[in-house]
CSV table of C-alpha atoms in Angstrom, one decimal:
chain,number,residue,atom,x,y,z
M,1,MET,CA,179.3,73.6,110.2
M,2,ALA,CA,179.2,76.4,107.5
M,3,GLU,CA,176.4,75.2,105.5
M,4,LYS,CA,174.6,75.3,108.7
M,5,MET,CA,175.9,79.4,109.2
M,6,LYS,CA,174.8,79.6,104.5
M,7,ARG,CA,171.2,78.7,105.8
M,8,GLU,CA,170.3,80.6,108.6
M,9,ILE,CA,171.9,83.6,106.4
M,10,HIS,CA,169.4,82.8,103.7
M,11,SER,CA,166.7,82.7,106.6
M,12,LEU,CA,168.0,85.9,107.0
M,13,ARG,CA,167.9,87.6,104.2
M,14,LYS,CA,164.3,86.6,103.0
M,15,GLY,CA,163.0,87.8,106.6
M,16,LEU,CA,164.1,91.3,105.6
M,17,ILE,CA,163.1,90.9,102.0
M,18,ALA,CA,159.6,90.6,104.1
M,19,GLU,CA,160.2,92.5,106.6
M,20,LYS,CA,161.0,95.7,103.8
M,21,LYS,CA,157.8,95.1,101.6
M,22,LYS,CA,155.9,95.5,104.4
M,23,SER,CA,157.3,98.2,105.0
M,24,VAL,CA,157.4,99.1,101.9
M,25,LYS,CA,153.5,98.0,102.0
M,26,LEU,CA,152.1,100.1,105.0
M,27,ARG,CA,154.0,103.4,103.4
M,28,LYS,CA,151.7,103.3,100.4
M,29,GLY,CA,148.8,102.8,102.0
M,30,ILE,CA,149.8,106.3,104.9
M,31,ALA,CA,150.3,108.7,101.8
M,32,THR,CA,146.9,107.0,100.0
M,33,ALA,CA,145.4,107.6,103.6
M,34,ARG,CA,147.0,111.8,103.2
M,35,LYS,CA,146.1,112.3,100.2
M,36,LYS,CA,142.1,110.9,101.3
M,37,THR,CA,142.3,113.4,104.4
M,38,ALA,CA,143.7,116.1,102.2
M,39,LYS,CA,140.9,116.1,100.3
M,40,THR,CA,138.3,115.7,102.7
M,41,ALA,CA,140.4,118.5,104.4
M,42,ARG,CA,140.4,120.6,101.5
M,43,ALA,CA,136.2,119.7,100.4
M,44,VAL,CA,134.6,120.8,104.0
M,45,ALA,CA,137.3,124.0,103.8
M,46,ALA,CA,135.5,124.4,100.7
M,47,ARG,CA,131.9,123.5,101.9
M,48,THR,CA,132.7,126.0,105.2
M,49,ALA,CA,134.3,128.7,103.1
M,50,GLY,CA,130.8,128.2,100.8
M,51,LEU,CA,128.6,127.7,103.8
M,52,SER,CA,129.8,131.2,105.2
M,53,THR,CA,129.3,132.6,102.1
M,54,GLU,CA,125.2,131.6,102.5
M,55,MET,CA,124.9,132.3,105.2
M,56,SER,CA,126.4,135.9,105.3
M,57,ARG,CA,123.3,135.9,102.1
M,58,LEU,CA,121.4,134.4,104.6
M,59,LYS,CA,122.2,136.9,107.1
M,60,ILE,CA,121.9,140.5,105.1
M,61,ASN,CA,118.2,138.7,103.1
M,62,LEU,CA,116.9,138.9,107.3
M,63,GLN,CA,118.4,142.0,108.2
M,64,ASN,CA,115.9,143.5,105.0
M,65,LEU,CA,112.9,141.2,105.2
M,66,ALA,CA,113.1,142.6,109.4
M,67,LYS,CA,113.1,146.4,108.2
M,68,LYS,CA,110.0,145.5,105.9
M,69,LYS,CA,108.5,145.0,109.6
M,70,THR,CA,107.6,141.4,108.6
M,71,PRO,CA,106.3,139.1,111.5
M,72,LYS,CA,108.7,137.9,114.1
M,73,LYS,CA,107.0,134.7,113.9
M,74,GLN,CA,107.3,134.2,110.6
M,75,LEU,CA,111.2,135.6,110.1
M,76,SER,CA,112.2,133.0,112.9
M,77,GLU,CA,110.6,129.9,111.0
M,78,TYR,CA,112.1,131.6,107.6
M,79,ASN,CA,115.5,131.6,109.8
M,80,LEU,CA,115.0,127.9,111.3
M,81,PHE,CA,114.4,126.9,107.6
M,82,MET,CA,117.1,128.0,105.5
M,83,ARG,CA,119.4,127.1,108.1
M,84,ARG,CA,118.4,123.8,107.8
M,85,GLN,CA,118.9,123.9,103.6
M,86,LEU,CA,121.8,125.2,104.3
M,87,ARG,CA,123.5,123.3,106.7
M,88,ASP,CA,122.5,120.1,103.3
M,89,GLY,CA,124.7,121.8,101.2
M,90,SER,CA,121.6,123.7,99.5
M,91,SER,CA,122.5,126.5,97.7
M,92,PHE,CA,121.0,130.2,98.9
M,93,ASN,CA,119.4,130.2,95.2
M,94,ARG,CA,118.3,127.2,95.7
M,95,ALA,CA,116.9,127.0,99.3
M,96,VAL,CA,114.9,130.6,99.0
M,97,LYS,CA,113.1,128.4,96.0
M,98,LEU,CA,112.6,125.2,98.7
M,99,TRP,CA,111.0,127.7,101.0
M,100,LYS,CA,108.4,129.4,98.5
M,101,VAL,CA,107.4,125.9,98.2
M,102,TYR,CA,106.9,125.1,101.6
M,103,THR,CA,105.0,128.3,101.9
M,104,MET,CA,102.6,127.5,98.9
M,105,GLY,CA,102.2,124.0,100.3
M,106,ALA,CA,101.3,125.1,104.6
M,107,SER,CA,99.5,128.2,103.4
M,108,ILE,CA,95.6,127.8,103.5
M,109,THR,CA,93.9,130.1,100.8
M,110,ARG,CA,91.0,131.3,102.1
M,111,LYS,CA,87.6,132.8,99.6
M,112,LYS,CA,87.5,136.3,101.4
M,113,ALA,CA,84.5,137.2,103.3
M,114,ALA,CA,81.9,138.8,100.8
M,115,LYS,CA,81.2,142.2,101.2
M,116,THR,CA,77.3,143.2,102.3
M,117,ARG,CA,75.6,146.3,101.8
M,118,ALA,CA,71.2,146.8,101.8
M,119,VAL,CA,69.5,147.0,98.6
M,120,ALA,CA,67.9,149.9,97.5
M,121,SER,CA,64.2,149.8,97.0
M,122,GLY,CA,63.5,150.5,93.2
M,123,ALA,CA,62.1,149.9,89.9
M,124,GLY,CA,65.7,149.4,88.9
M,125,ALA,CA,66.9,146.9,92.4
M,126,LYS,CA,67.4,143.9,90.9
M,127,ILE,CA,68.9,140.9,93.3
M,128,ARG,CA,70.8,138.6,91.9
M,129,THR,CA,70.6,134.9,93.5
M,130,ALA,CA,73.6,132.1,92.7
M,131,GLU,CA,72.6,129.4,91.0
M,132,ARG,CA,72.9,125.7,92.7
M,133,GLY,CA,73.5,123.6,89.9
M,134,LEU,CA,71.2,121.3,90.8
M,135,ASN,CA,68.7,119.5,88.7
M,136,LYS,CA,65.4,119.5,90.0
M,137,ARG,CA,63.7,116.2,87.9
M,138,GLU,CA,67.2,113.8,88.7
M,139,LEU,CA,66.4,114.5,92.4
M,140,LEU,CA,62.3,113.8,92.5
M,141,ALA,CA,62.8,110.6,90.0
M,142,GLY,CA,65.5,109.5,92.4
M,143,MET,CA,63.2,110.0,95.0
M,144,ARG,CA,59.9,108.7,93.7
M,145,ILE,CA,62.8,105.5,93.0
M,146,ALA,CA,63.5,105.3,96.1
M,147,LEU,CA,60.9,105.8,98.0
M,148,SER,CA,58.9,103.3,96.1
M,149,GLU,CA,61.8,100.3,96.9
M,150,PHE,CA,61.2,101.3,100.3
M,151,SER,CA,57.1,101.0,100.0
M,152,ALA,CA,57.4,97.9,98.0
M,153,GLU,CA,60.3,96.2,100.5
M,154,SER,CA,58.0,97.5,103.6
M,155,ASP,CA,54.4,96.0,102.0
M,156,ALA,CA,56.9,92.4,101.5
M,157,ASN,CA,57.8,92.3,105.0
M,158,VAL,CA,54.4,93.4,106.5
M,159,GLN,CA,52.1,90.2,104.8
M,160,GLU,CA,55.6,88.2,105.7
M,161,LEU,CA,54.3,89.5,109.2
M,162,ARG,CA,50.8,88.5,108.8
M,163,GLU,CA,51.8,85.1,107.7
M,164,THR,CA,54.8,84.2,110.2
M,165,MET,CA,51.8,85.7,113.1
M,166,ARG,CA,49.3,84.0,112.3
M,167,LYS,CA,51.2,80.5,111.7
M,168,ALA,CA,52.4,81.2,115.2
M,169,GLY,CA,49.0,81.5,116.5
M,170,ALA,CA,48.7,78.2,115.0
M,171,GLY,CA,51.5,76.8,116.3
M,172,VAL,CA,50.0,78.5,120.1
M,173,ALA,CA,46.7,77.0,119.9
M,174,ARG,CA,48.7,73.2,119.3
M,175,HIS,CA,50.4,73.4,122.3
M,176,ASN,CA,48.1,75.5,124.9
M,177,GLY,CA,47.0,71.9,125.9
M,178,ASN,CA,49.6,70.8,127.4
M,179,ARG,CA,49.1,72.1,130.2
M,180,SER,CA,52.4,71.1,131.6
M,181,MET,CA,53.7,73.9,130.6
M,182,PRO,CA,53.0,76.8,132.7
M,183,ASP,CA,51.5,79.5,130.6
M,184,GLU,CA,54.5,82.4,132.0
M,185,ARG,CA,56.3,80.4,130.2
M,186,VAL,CA,55.2,79.4,126.9
M,187,ALA,CA,54.4,83.2,127.0
M,188,ILE,CA,58.5,83.2,127.1
M,189,GLU,CA,60.1,80.4,124.8
M,190,ILE,CA,57.9,83.0,122.7
M,191,ILE,CA,59.2,86.1,122.9
M,192,SER,CA,63.1,84.5,122.9
M,193,VAL,CA,62.4,82.9,119.8
M,194,PHE,CA,60.8,86.1,118.1
M,195,PHE,CA,63.8,88.2,119.7
M,196,GLN,CA,66.6,85.7,118.2
M,197,GLU,CA,64.9,86.3,114.7
M,198,VAL,CA,64.6,89.9,114.9
M,199,HIS,CA,68.7,90.5,116.9
M,200,ARG,CA,69.1,87.2,113.3
M,201,LEU,CA,68.3,89.5,111.0
M,202,GLY,CA,69.5,92.6,112.5
M,203,MET,CA,65.8,94.5,111.8
M,204,LYS,CA,66.4,96.0,115.4
M,205,ARG,CA,69.5,97.6,116.8
M,206,SER,CA,68.8,98.7,120.3
M,207,LEU,CA,65.8,96.8,122.5
M,208,GLU,CA,64.2,98.3,125.1
M,209,LEU,CA,63.1,96.7,128.4
M,210,ASP,CA,59.6,97.6,127.5
M,211,ASP,CA,59.9,96.4,124.7
M,212,VAL,CA,59.8,93.0,126.3
M,213,VAL,CA,58.0,94.1,128.9
M,214,ASN,CA,55.3,94.6,126.6
M,215,SER,CA,56.0,91.2,123.7
M,216,TYR,CA,55.7,89.3,126.9
M,217,PHE,CA,52.3,90.6,128.9
M,218,ASP,CA,50.8,90.8,125.0
M,219,THR,CA,51.8,87.3,124.6
M,220,LEU,CA,50.5,86.0,127.6
M,221,SER,CA,47.5,87.2,126.9
M,222,ARG,CA,46.7,85.5,123.5
M,223,ILE,CA,47.8,82.4,125.0
M,224,LYS,CA,44.7,83.0,127.7
M,225,GLY,CA,42.8,83.7,124.7
M,226,MET,CA,42.6,87.1,126.4
M,227,LYS,CA,41.6,90.3,124.8
M,228,GLN,CA,44.7,92.1,124.0
M,229,ILE,CA,46.5,93.8,126.9
M,230,ILE,CA,49.4,96.3,125.3
M,231,LYS,CA,49.6,96.5,121.6
M,232,PRO,CA,54.0,95.7,120.8
M,233,GLU,CA,55.9,98.1,118.0
M,234,LEU,CA,55.6,95.0,115.2
M,235,HIS,CA,57.9,94.2,113.5
M,236,PRO,CA,59.4,92.5,110.4
M,237,VAL,CA,59.9,88.4,111.0
M,238,PRO,CA,61.3,85.5,109.0
M,239,GLN,CA,59.3,83.0,108.0
M,240,THR,CA,61.4,80.9,110.7
M,241,VAL,CA,59.8,81.6,113.4
M,242,SER,CA,56.1,79.8,113.0
M,243,ASP,CA,58.8,76.6,112.5
M,244,LYS,CA,60.9,76.8,115.3
M,245,LEU,CA,57.3,77.0,116.8
M,246,SER,CA,56.2,74.0,115.6
M,247,SER,CA,59.5,71.9,115.1
M,248,HIS,CA,60.3,73.1,119.1
M,249,GLN,CA,60.0,70.1,122.2
M,250,TRP,CA,58.0,71.3,124.4
M,251,PRO,CA,57.6,69.5,128.5
M,252,GLY,CA,55.6,67.1,128.8
M,253,LYS,CA,54.3,66.2,125.5
M,254,ALA,CA,55.6,64.0,123.6
M,255,PRO,CA,56.2,64.6,120.0
M,256,VAL,CA,53.4,64.1,116.3
M,257,ALA,CA,54.1,60.8,114.8
M,258,GLY,CA,55.2,61.5,110.3
M,259,GLY,CA,55.8,65.2,111.2
């Protein structure tokens, strides 16, 4: 019985010691929190006092600017900007410097309009002309080079178009003997290949109905061996047009053996 009581007393002592340690730790935590709170309160008080002082300086500054008849819109913008900077922790002097930087970046420097005046007519009157700073020789040389390149490219396109039209005409002549396909259908097939190639190469960015109609009737007249009715606007066409016409399987006609 006595041994049991000793064990219980020992257990109670352990519990009291543990509670005492917890109490000490809790008191230390409370003391630390109080110190931090006091430090924060002092910092807030100091900042509030400093902010109050800076706001007073801003108020005096605004009054002085109002006496100088500064526009109200500019005063309002200046007041909002300065208050924002002061609340963020900047001093009054630093906020003024930031305002100057802000206004310098936002302002647009414009040249003053030139004043015109009548020029007195006489022998001593001189008219000044502003120099444009352009080198005429270099400009003309560049234009000559560009025109020569464009001319060479245009000549090549025209030559390619002539050769293509010649071979296309030969292809039409070969297929014209086949009467199983109407001439109208043959004309449609030809202009379809033509405009597909033009679109693929980007040679013509826009296409009007007149272009299609003129091309159709002109092609039809060539197929029938009639006089050309409407002369279409010629565009550079690649060599593959005639190849497509030659390789096209026309209905009702067997392909030629051996090519």
